[in-house]
Short mmCIF file of C-alpha atoms in Angstrom, two decimals:
data_model
loop_
_atom_site.label_atom_id
_atom_site.label_comp_id
_atom_site.label_asym_id
_atom_site.label_seq_id
_atom_site.Cartn_x
_atom_site.Cartn_y
_atom_site.Cartn_z
CA MET J 15 -69.22 37.55 -22.25
CA VAL J 16 -72.97 37.55 -22.70
CA HIS J 17 -75.43 38.53 -25.41
CA ASP J 18 -78.23 41.06 -24.83
CA PRO J 19 -77.65 41.78 -21.11
CA SER J 20 -80.47 43.25 -19.04
CA THR J 21 -80.52 46.15 -16.66
CA ILE J 22 -78.32 45.36 -13.65
CA LEU J 23 -80.20 44.94 -10.37
CA LYS J 24 -78.76 44.99 -6.85
CA TYR J 25 -80.30 42.70 -4.26
CA LYS J 26 -78.87 41.91 -0.80
CA GLY J 27 -75.47 43.27 -1.81
CA VAL J 28 -75.25 41.17 -4.99
CA TYR J 29 -75.57 42.54 -8.52
CA TRP J 30 -77.66 40.53 -10.96
CA ALA J 31 -78.03 40.66 -14.74
CA PHE J 32 -79.93 38.45 -17.17
CA ALA J 33 -78.99 37.65 -20.74
CA THR J 34 -79.94 35.73 -23.86
CA GLY J 35 -79.51 32.04 -23.12
CA GLN J 36 -81.14 28.70 -22.50
CA GLY J 37 -84.08 29.32 -20.18
CA VAL J 38 -82.83 32.95 -19.72
CA ALA J 39 -79.27 33.09 -18.43
CA SER J 40 -78.36 34.93 -15.24
CA LEU J 41 -75.11 36.36 -13.91
CA ARG J 42 -74.15 37.66 -10.48
CA SER J 43 -71.35 39.77 -9.05
CA ALA J 44 -70.35 41.20 -5.68
CA ASP J 45 -68.26 43.99 -7.23
CA LEU J 46 -69.48 44.60 -10.83
CA VAL J 47 -66.07 43.42 -12.07
CA HIS J 48 -66.01 39.67 -11.45
CA TRP J 49 -69.12 37.90 -12.71
CA GLU J 50 -70.22 34.28 -12.41
CA ARG J 51 -73.07 32.37 -13.96
CA GLY J 52 -76.21 32.13 -11.89
CA PRO J 53 -79.14 29.78 -12.33
CA ALA J 54 -81.28 29.90 -15.46
CA ALA J 55 -84.66 31.50 -14.82
CA PHE J 56 -86.34 28.42 -16.32
CA PRO J 57 -84.70 25.09 -15.54
CA VAL J 58 -87.97 23.68 -16.94
CA LEU J 59 -89.11 25.59 -20.01
CA PRO J 60 -92.64 27.04 -20.24
CA GLY J 61 -94.83 24.76 -22.34
CA TRP J 62 -96.35 27.46 -24.56
CA PHE J 63 -93.25 28.88 -26.27
CA LYS J 64 -93.22 26.52 -29.29
CA ASP J 65 -96.76 27.68 -30.15
CA VAL J 66 -95.28 31.14 -30.78
CA ALA J 67 -92.07 30.13 -32.52
CA PRO J 68 -92.01 26.43 -33.52
CA THR J 69 -88.26 26.43 -34.27
CA GLN J 70 -87.40 28.01 -30.91
CA ARG J 71 -85.53 25.65 -28.55
CA GLY J 72 -85.76 27.58 -25.27
CA HIS J 73 -82.85 29.93 -25.97
CA PHE J 74 -84.77 33.05 -24.92
CA TRP J 75 -83.58 36.47 -26.04
CA ALA J 76 -82.85 39.92 -24.69
CA PRO J 77 -84.39 39.83 -21.23
CA ASP J 78 -84.93 42.87 -19.06
CA ALA J 79 -85.60 42.89 -15.33
CA ILE J 80 -87.02 45.43 -12.91
CA GLU J 81 -87.98 45.46 -9.24
CA HIS J 82 -91.57 46.58 -8.77
CA ASP J 83 -93.81 46.51 -5.69
CA GLY J 84 -91.61 44.09 -3.75
CA ARG J 85 -91.11 41.56 -6.51
CA PHE J 86 -88.94 41.12 -9.56
CA LEU J 87 -90.34 41.20 -13.08
CA LEU J 88 -88.36 39.48 -15.84
CA TYR J 89 -89.44 40.13 -19.43
CA TYR J 90 -87.95 37.96 -22.19
CA SER J 91 -88.35 37.39 -25.93
CA VAL J 92 -89.42 34.22 -27.69
CA SER J 93 -88.67 34.38 -31.41
CA ALA J 94 -86.72 33.02 -34.36
CA PHE J 95 -84.25 35.30 -36.12
CA GLY J 96 -85.78 37.48 -38.82
CA ARG J 97 -89.35 36.34 -38.10
CA ARG J 98 -92.28 38.37 -36.81
CA THR J 99 -93.80 35.35 -35.08
CA SER J 100 -92.59 36.51 -31.68
CA ALA J 101 -93.69 37.22 -28.14
CA ILE J 102 -92.49 39.01 -25.05
CA ALA J 103 -93.40 37.14 -21.89
CA LEU J 104 -93.16 37.81 -18.18
CA ALA J 105 -91.83 35.82 -15.23
CA THR J 106 -91.94 36.99 -11.61
CA SER J 107 -90.01 36.11 -8.46
CA PRO J 108 -90.22 37.46 -4.91
CA THR J 109 -86.42 37.28 -4.58
CA LEU J 110 -83.25 37.01 -6.65
CA ASP J 111 -81.48 34.94 -3.99
CA PRO J 112 -81.41 31.25 -5.06
CA GLY J 113 -80.72 30.31 -1.42
CA ASP J 114 -84.01 31.83 -0.26
CA PRO J 115 -86.86 29.30 0.06
CA LYS J 116 -89.15 31.79 -1.73
CA TYR J 117 -86.85 31.89 -4.79
CA GLY J 118 -88.18 30.77 -8.13
CA TRP J 119 -89.43 32.33 -11.34
CA THR J 120 -93.11 31.89 -12.11
CA ASP J 121 -93.97 32.18 -15.78
CA ARG J 122 -96.90 34.60 -16.24
CA GLY J 123 -97.16 34.06 -19.99
CA ILE J 124 -97.30 36.36 -22.97
CA VAL J 125 -97.46 40.13 -22.52
CA ILE J 126 -97.46 41.04 -26.21
CA GLN J 127 -97.27 38.93 -29.36
CA THR J 128 -96.74 39.54 -33.05
CA ASN J 129 -97.31 37.31 -36.06
CA ASP J 130 -96.41 37.20 -39.76
CA SER J 131 -98.95 39.91 -40.59
CA SER J 132 -97.69 42.34 -37.90
CA ASP J 133 -95.69 45.36 -39.05
CA HIS J 134 -93.22 44.98 -36.17
CA ASN J 135 -91.59 42.34 -33.99
CA ALA J 136 -92.28 41.64 -30.29
CA ILE J 137 -88.66 41.35 -29.13
CA ASP J 138 -86.08 43.23 -27.05
CA PRO J 139 -88.14 44.52 -24.09
CA CYS J 140 -86.96 47.48 -22.03
CA VAL J 141 -89.11 48.20 -18.96
CA VAL J 142 -89.02 51.41 -16.91
CA HIS J 143 -90.95 53.04 -14.09
CA GLY J 144 -92.94 56.11 -15.05
CA GLU J 145 -94.64 58.79 -13.02
CA ASN J 146 -97.20 57.84 -10.38
CA GLY J 147 -96.24 54.15 -10.28
CA THR J 148 -96.77 53.48 -13.98
CA LEU J 149 -94.78 50.89 -15.91
CA TRP J 150 -93.78 51.25 -19.55
CA MET J 151 -92.19 48.88 -22.02
CA ALA J 152 -90.33 49.89 -25.15
CA TYR J 153 -89.77 46.98 -27.52
CA GLY J 154 -89.26 46.04 -31.12
CA SER J 155 -86.76 45.77 -33.86
CA PHE J 156 -86.77 45.19 -37.61
CA TRP J 157 -89.58 46.42 -39.85
CA SER J 158 -91.35 49.50 -38.42
CA GLY J 159 -89.14 50.28 -35.43
CA ILE J 160 -89.51 50.70 -31.70
CA LYS J 161 -92.93 50.59 -29.99
CA LEU J 162 -94.04 51.77 -26.53
CA ILE J 163 -96.84 50.33 -24.40
CA GLN J 164 -98.04 51.00 -20.89
CA LEU J 165 -98.14 47.95 -18.64
CA ASP J 166 -100.59 47.26 -15.84
CA PRO J 167 -98.57 48.08 -12.68
CA GLY J 168 -100.50 45.47 -10.70
CA THR J 169 -99.83 42.52 -12.99
CA GLY J 170 -96.84 43.66 -15.01
#
């Protein structure tokens, strides 16, 4: 059982999902029935996350993943429960296959951030493709509800 699972992606015949967990948890399955733990996206945690949420210990929340322009984009939340000091960040990888020499998540940093004076919370990303190659992210929870932003399709 996992908390806050992402969209399921299929890559080279294997299904992948990401979930709340230390360094962003991953799971994989050949049949969508039997799942096993995969590698954490971040075996070494990004150095910036404690600047956003000082009590955060690398247990990143509610990731979502999407394939876009030949690479994988992984959005994840850095927060502390019930606080608006939060951020959604992005990591990218050219492959989901840990056996591929090109495998590895590169942290791209913060996409959107909120603080104590914000009227919403930068958590729980959901990323989708729009028309004409656009990318959109719905996010948020608590306070003033769900927000929607357009992402740069070149950088994510």
